[in-house]
Coordinates of N, CA and C in Angstrom, one line a residue:
M1 N -23.3 -28.9 -39.2 CA -23.9 -28.7 -39.3 C -24.5 -27.3 -41.2
T2 N -24.8 -28.0 -41.8 CA -24.5 -27.4 -43.7 C -25.9 -26.5 -43.2
L3 N -25.3 -25.2 -43.7 CA -26.9 -24.2 -43.7 C -28.1 -24.6 -44.6
D4 N -27.8 -25.5 -45.3 CA -29.2 -26.4 -46.2 C -29.6 -27.4 -45.0
V5 N -29.0 -27.9 -44.2 CA -29.4 -28.6 -42.8 C -30.1 -27.7 -41.9
F6 N -29.6 -26.8 -41.8 CA -30.1 -25.7 -40.5 C -31.1 -25.2 -41.0
R7 N -31.0 -24.6 -42.1 CA -32.8 -24.0 -42.4 C -33.5 -24.8 -42.6
R8 N -33.6 -26.5 -43.0 CA -34.6 -27.1 -43.0 C -35.0 -28.3 -41.6
A9 N -34.0 -28.2 -40.9 CA -34.3 -28.2 -39.4 C -35.1 -27.2 -38.2
V10 N -34.9 -25.8 -39.4 CA -35.6 -24.9 -38.3 C -37.4 -24.6 -39.1
T11 N -36.7 -25.4 -40.8 CA -38.7 -25.1 -40.9 C -39.3 -26.0 -40.3
N12 N -39.0 -27.4 -39.8 CA -39.3 -28.2 -39.4 C -39.7 -28.3 -37.4
S13 N -38.9 -27.1 -37.4 CA -38.8 -27.1 -35.6 C -40.4 -26.6 -35.3
A14 N -40.7 -27.4 -34.2 CA -42.3 -26.7 -33.5 C -42.1 -25.3 -33.4
L15 N -40.4 -25.7 -32.2 CA -40.4 -24.0 -31.8 C -39.0 -23.8 -32.0
V16 N -39.2 -22.5 -32.4 CA -37.6 -22.0 -32.4 C -37.4 -20.6 -31.5
V17 N -35.8 -20.8 -30.7 CA -35.7 -19.6 -29.4 C -34.4 -18.5 -30.3
A18 N -34.9 -17.4 -30.8 CA -33.6 -17.2 -31.0 C -32.8 -15.5 -29.8
V19 N -32.0 -15.0 -29.6 CA -32.0 -14.1 -28.7 C -30.6 -13.2 -29.4
Y20 N -31.1 -12.3 -29.8 CA -30.3 -11.2 -30.7 C -29.3 -9.5 -29.8
R21 N -28.8 -9.5 -30.1 CA -27.5 -8.6 -29.4 C -28.0 -7.3 -29.7
G22 N -28.5 -6.2 -28.8 CA -29.2 -5.2 -29.2 C -31.1 -4.9 -29.8
E23 N -30.9 -4.0 -30.8 CA -32.1 -3.9 -31.3 C -32.6 -5.6 -32.4
A24 N -33.8 -5.6 -32.9 CA -34.0 -6.3 -33.9 C -33.0 -6.2 -35.0
G25 N -32.5 -7.1 -35.6 CA -31.9 -7.7 -36.6 C -30.4 -7.6 -35.6
G26 N -30.2 -7.4 -35.1 CA -28.8 -7.8 -34.1 C -28.2 -9.4 -34.6
Q27 N -26.7 -9.1 -33.9 CA -26.1 -10.2 -33.5 C -27.1 -11.0 -32.8
P28 N -27.3 -13.0 -33.8 CA -27.5 -13.3 -33.1 C -26.4 -14.6 -31.6
I29 N -26.7 -14.0 -30.8 CA -26.1 -14.9 -29.7 C -26.6 -15.9 -28.7
G30 N -27.9 -16.6 -28.9 CA -28.4 -17.7 -28.6 C -29.4 -17.7 -29.4
F31 N -29.8 -19.6 -29.2 CA -30.8 -20.4 -29.6 C -30.6 -21.8 -29.2
A32 N -32.2 -22.0 -29.3 CA -32.9 -23.7 -29.0 C -33.9 -23.5 -30.2
R33 N -34.5 -25.0 -30.1 CA -35.9 -25.5 -30.7 C -35.6 -25.6 -30.9
V34 N -37.1 -27.1 -30.6 CA -37.9 -28.2 -30.6 C -38.9 -28.6 -30.9
V35 N -37.9 -29.9 -32.0 CA -39.1 -30.4 -32.8 C -40.1 -31.4 -31.6
S36 N -41.3 -31.2 -32.4 CA -42.4 -31.6 -30.9 C -43.6 -32.2 -32.2
D37 N -44.1 -33.2 -31.2 CA -45.8 -33.9 -31.9 C -46.4 -32.1 -31.8
L38 N -46.3 -31.5 -30.4 CA -46.8 -30.3 -29.5 C -48.4 -31.3 -29.0
A39 N -47.9 -32.4 -28.9 CA -49.2 -32.7 -27.8 C -48.5 -33.9 -27.1
T40 N -47.4 -35.1 -27.3 CA -46.8 -36.2 -26.2 C -45.4 -36.1 -25.9
F41 N -44.7 -35.5 -27.0 CA -43.5 -35.8 -27.0 C -42.9 -34.4 -27.7
A42 N -41.5 -33.9 -27.3 CA -40.8 -32.9 -27.7 C -39.3 -33.4 -27.6
Y43 N -38.6 -33.0 -28.4 CA -37.1 -32.9 -28.2 C -36.4 -31.4 -28.0
L44 N -36.0 -31.1 -27.3 CA -34.7 -30.1 -27.4 C -33.6 -29.9 -28.1
S45 N -33.3 -29.3 -28.4 CA -32.1 -29.4 -29.5 C -31.8 -27.8 -29.4
D46 N -30.2 -28.0 -30.2 CA -29.8 -27.3 -30.3 C -29.4 -26.2 -29.6
V47 N -29.2 -26.0 -28.4 CA -29.1 -25.3 -27.9 C -27.5 -24.1 -27.1
F48 N -27.5 -23.4 -27.4 CA -26.3 -22.2 -28.1 C -26.7 -21.0 -27.3
V49 N -24.9 -20.3 -26.7 CA -25.2 -18.9 -25.9 C -23.4 -19.2 -26.3
V50 N -23.2 -18.0 -28.1 CA -21.7 -17.4 -27.3 C -21.2 -17.8 -26.9
E51 N -20.1 -17.7 -26.8 CA -18.7 -18.2 -25.6 C -19.2 -16.5 -25.2
E52 N -18.9 -15.5 -25.9 CA -18.7 -14.0 -24.7 C -19.8 -13.7 -24.0
Y53 N -21.4 -14.1 -24.9 CA -22.4 -14.3 -23.6 C -23.2 -14.8 -22.8
R54 N -21.9 -15.6 -22.8 CA -22.2 -16.9 -21.8 C -22.1 -16.4 -20.1
G55 N -22.9 -17.4 -19.0 CA -22.6 -17.0 -17.5 C -23.4 -15.5 -17.1
R56 N -24.4 -15.3 -18.4 CA -25.0 -13.9 -17.8 C -26.9 -14.3 -17.9
G57 N -27.3 -16.1 -18.2 CA -28.5 -16.5 -17.8 C -29.1 -16.0 -19.2
I58 N -28.5 -15.9 -20.5 CA -29.0 -16.1 -21.3 C -30.3 -17.7 -21.8
S59 N -28.9 -18.9 -20.8 CA -29.0 -20.1 -22.0 C -30.7 -20.2 -20.3
K60 N -30.4 -20.0 -19.5 CA -31.8 -20.1 -17.9 C -33.4 -19.7 -18.8
R61 N -32.5 -18.4 -19.7 CA -33.5 -18.1 -19.7 C -34.8 -18.6 -21.3
M62 N -34.3 -19.1 -22.3 CA -34.3 -19.9 -23.3 C -35.2 -20.5 -22.8
V63 N -34.3 -21.9 -21.7 CA -34.8 -22.8 -21.2 C -36.3 -22.4 -20.8
D64 N -36.2 -21.5 -19.9 CA -37.3 -21.1 -19.0 C -38.1 -21.3 -19.6
F65 N -38.1 -20.2 -21.0 CA -39.4 -19.8 -22.0 C -39.6 -21.0 -22.8
I66 N -38.6 -21.7 -23.2 CA -39.4 -23.8 -23.9 C -40.3 -24.0 -22.8
V67 N -40.1 -24.8 -22.3 CA -40.3 -25.9 -20.8 C -41.6 -24.9 -20.1
N68 N -42.2 -23.9 -20.6 CA -43.5 -22.8 -20.1 C -43.8 -22.9 -20.8
H69 N -43.2 -23.0 -22.8 CA -44.3 -22.3 -23.0 C -45.9 -23.2 -23.3
P70 N -47.3 -22.6 -23.7 CA -48.1 -23.2 -23.2 C -48.2 -24.1 -24.5
D71 N -47.6 -24.1 -26.0 CA -48.3 -25.6 -26.7 C -47.1 -26.2 -26.3
L72 N -46.3 -26.7 -25.5 CA -45.3 -27.6 -24.5 C -45.3 -28.2 -23.1
Q73 N -47.3 -27.7 -23.2 CA -47.6 -28.6 -22.0 C -48.2 -29.7 -21.5
G74 N -48.4 -30.3 -21.1 CA -48.9 -31.7 -20.8 C -48.4 -32.4 -21.5
L75 N -47.1 -32.7 -22.2 CA -46.4 -34.0 -22.7 C -46.6 -34.9 -21.8
R76 N -46.0 -35.9 -22.5 CA -45.8 -37.8 -22.3 C -44.1 -37.6 -22.0
R77 N -43.3 -36.8 -22.7 CA -41.9 -37.0 -22.7 C -41.3 -35.6 -23.4
F78 N -39.8 -34.9 -22.4 CA -40.5 -34.5 -23.0 C -38.0 -34.3 -23.3
L79 N -37.8 -34.6 -23.7 CA -36.0 -35.0 -23.8 C -35.0 -34.0 -24.6
L80 N -33.9 -34.2 -23.6 CA -33.0 -33.2 -24.5 C -31.4 -34.8 -24.9
V81 N -30.3 -34.2 -25.1 CA -29.5 -35.0 -25.4 C -28.3 -34.0 -24.8
T82 N -27.2 -33.6 -23.4 CA -26.3 -33.1 -23.3 C -24.7 -33.4 -22.8
L83 N -23.9 -33.3 -23.8 CA -22.6 -33.2 -23.0 C -21.9 -33.3 -21.1
D84 N -22.7 -32.0 -21.1 CA -22.0 -31.1 -20.0 C -22.9 -29.6 -19.2
A85 N -24.2 -30.0 -19.7 CA -25.2 -28.7 -18.9 C -25.6 -29.7 -18.1
Q86 N -26.0 -30.6 -17.8 CA -26.8 -31.5 -16.8 C -27.4 -30.2 -15.7
G87 N -26.7 -29.6 -15.0 CA -26.9 -28.6 -14.0 C -27.9 -27.8 -15.1
L88 N -27.8 -27.0 -15.3 CA -28.9 -26.0 -16.2 C -30.2 -27.0 -16.2
Y89 N -30.3 -28.3 -16.7 CA -31.5 -28.6 -16.9 C -32.4 -29.7 -16.2
A90 N -31.6 -29.4 -15.2 CA -31.5 -30.1 -14.3 C -33.0 -28.9 -13.0
Q91 N -32.1 -27.3 -13.8 CA -32.9 -26.5 -12.7 C -34.8 -26.3 -13.4
F92 N -35.0 -27.7 -13.9 CA -36.1 -27.2 -15.2 C -37.1 -28.4 -14.6
G93 N -36.1 -29.7 -13.9 CA -36.5 -30.9 -14.1 C -36.4 -32.4 -15.0
F94 N -35.2 -31.8 -15.6 CA -34.8 -32.5 -16.5 C -33.7 -33.0 -15.3
K95 N -34.0 -34.9 -15.8 CA -33.7 -36.3 -15.1 C -32.7 -36.8 -16.3
P96 N -31.8 -37.7 -15.6 CA -31.9 -38.4 -16.9 C -32.8 -40.0 -16.4
L97 N -32.6 -40.3 -17.7 CA -33.5 -41.7 -17.5 C -33.1 -43.3 -17.5
T98 N -34.7 -43.0 -16.3 CA -34.7 -44.5 -15.4 C -35.0 -45.1 -16.7
D99 N -35.2 -45.8 -17.4 CA -35.8 -46.7 -18.5 C -35.0 -46.8 -19.4
R100 N -33.6 -45.9 -19.6 CA -33.2 -46.1 -21.0 C -33.0 -47.5 -21.4
A101 N -33.3 -48.6 -20.3 CA -33.3 -50.0 -21.4 C -33.6 -49.6 -22.7
H102 N -34.7 -49.2 -22.6 CA -36.3 -49.6 -23.3 C -35.5 -48.8 -24.5
W103 N -35.2 -48.1 -24.7 CA -34.8 -47.0 -25.9 C -33.8 -47.7 -26.5
M104 N -34.0 -47.3 -28.1 CA -33.5 -47.9 -28.9 C -32.7 -46.0 -29.9
Q105 N -31.7 -46.7 -30.4 CA -31.0 -45.0 -31.5 C -30.2 -45.6 -32.8
I106 N -30.9 -45.5 -33.8 CA -29.8 -45.0 -34.8 C -28.8 -43.6 -35.1
R107 N -27.6 -43.8 -34.8 CA -26.9 -42.7 -34.9 C -26.6 -42.2 -36.5
G108 N -27.2 -40.5 -36.8 CA -26.0 -40.7 -37.8 C -24.7 -40.2 -37.9
E109 N -24.2 -39.7 -39.3 CA -22.3 -39.4 -38.6 C -22.6 -38.0 -38.3

């Protein structure tokens, strides 16, 4: 992702969560964002923790903060895509799509 694309993504997100090392202005070590209309739909995206800080519960705290955020309650659907963190998200109620045959997509490069 280019810096320009990242800036536009953050600017147009409903919620952005960042975790920093040490005092304010420290090195960012965790990040996540949510794209949402804040009424019916949300998509959790770009969740990461810097490798040397993994295994310390940072991603769990970020996801907990996000799924319990007051602006994201009562949604009909809260989605995400993950290659390898199904166990993390299952702890917060995320499940595989049961109606995936109804979903369609246009994939960019």
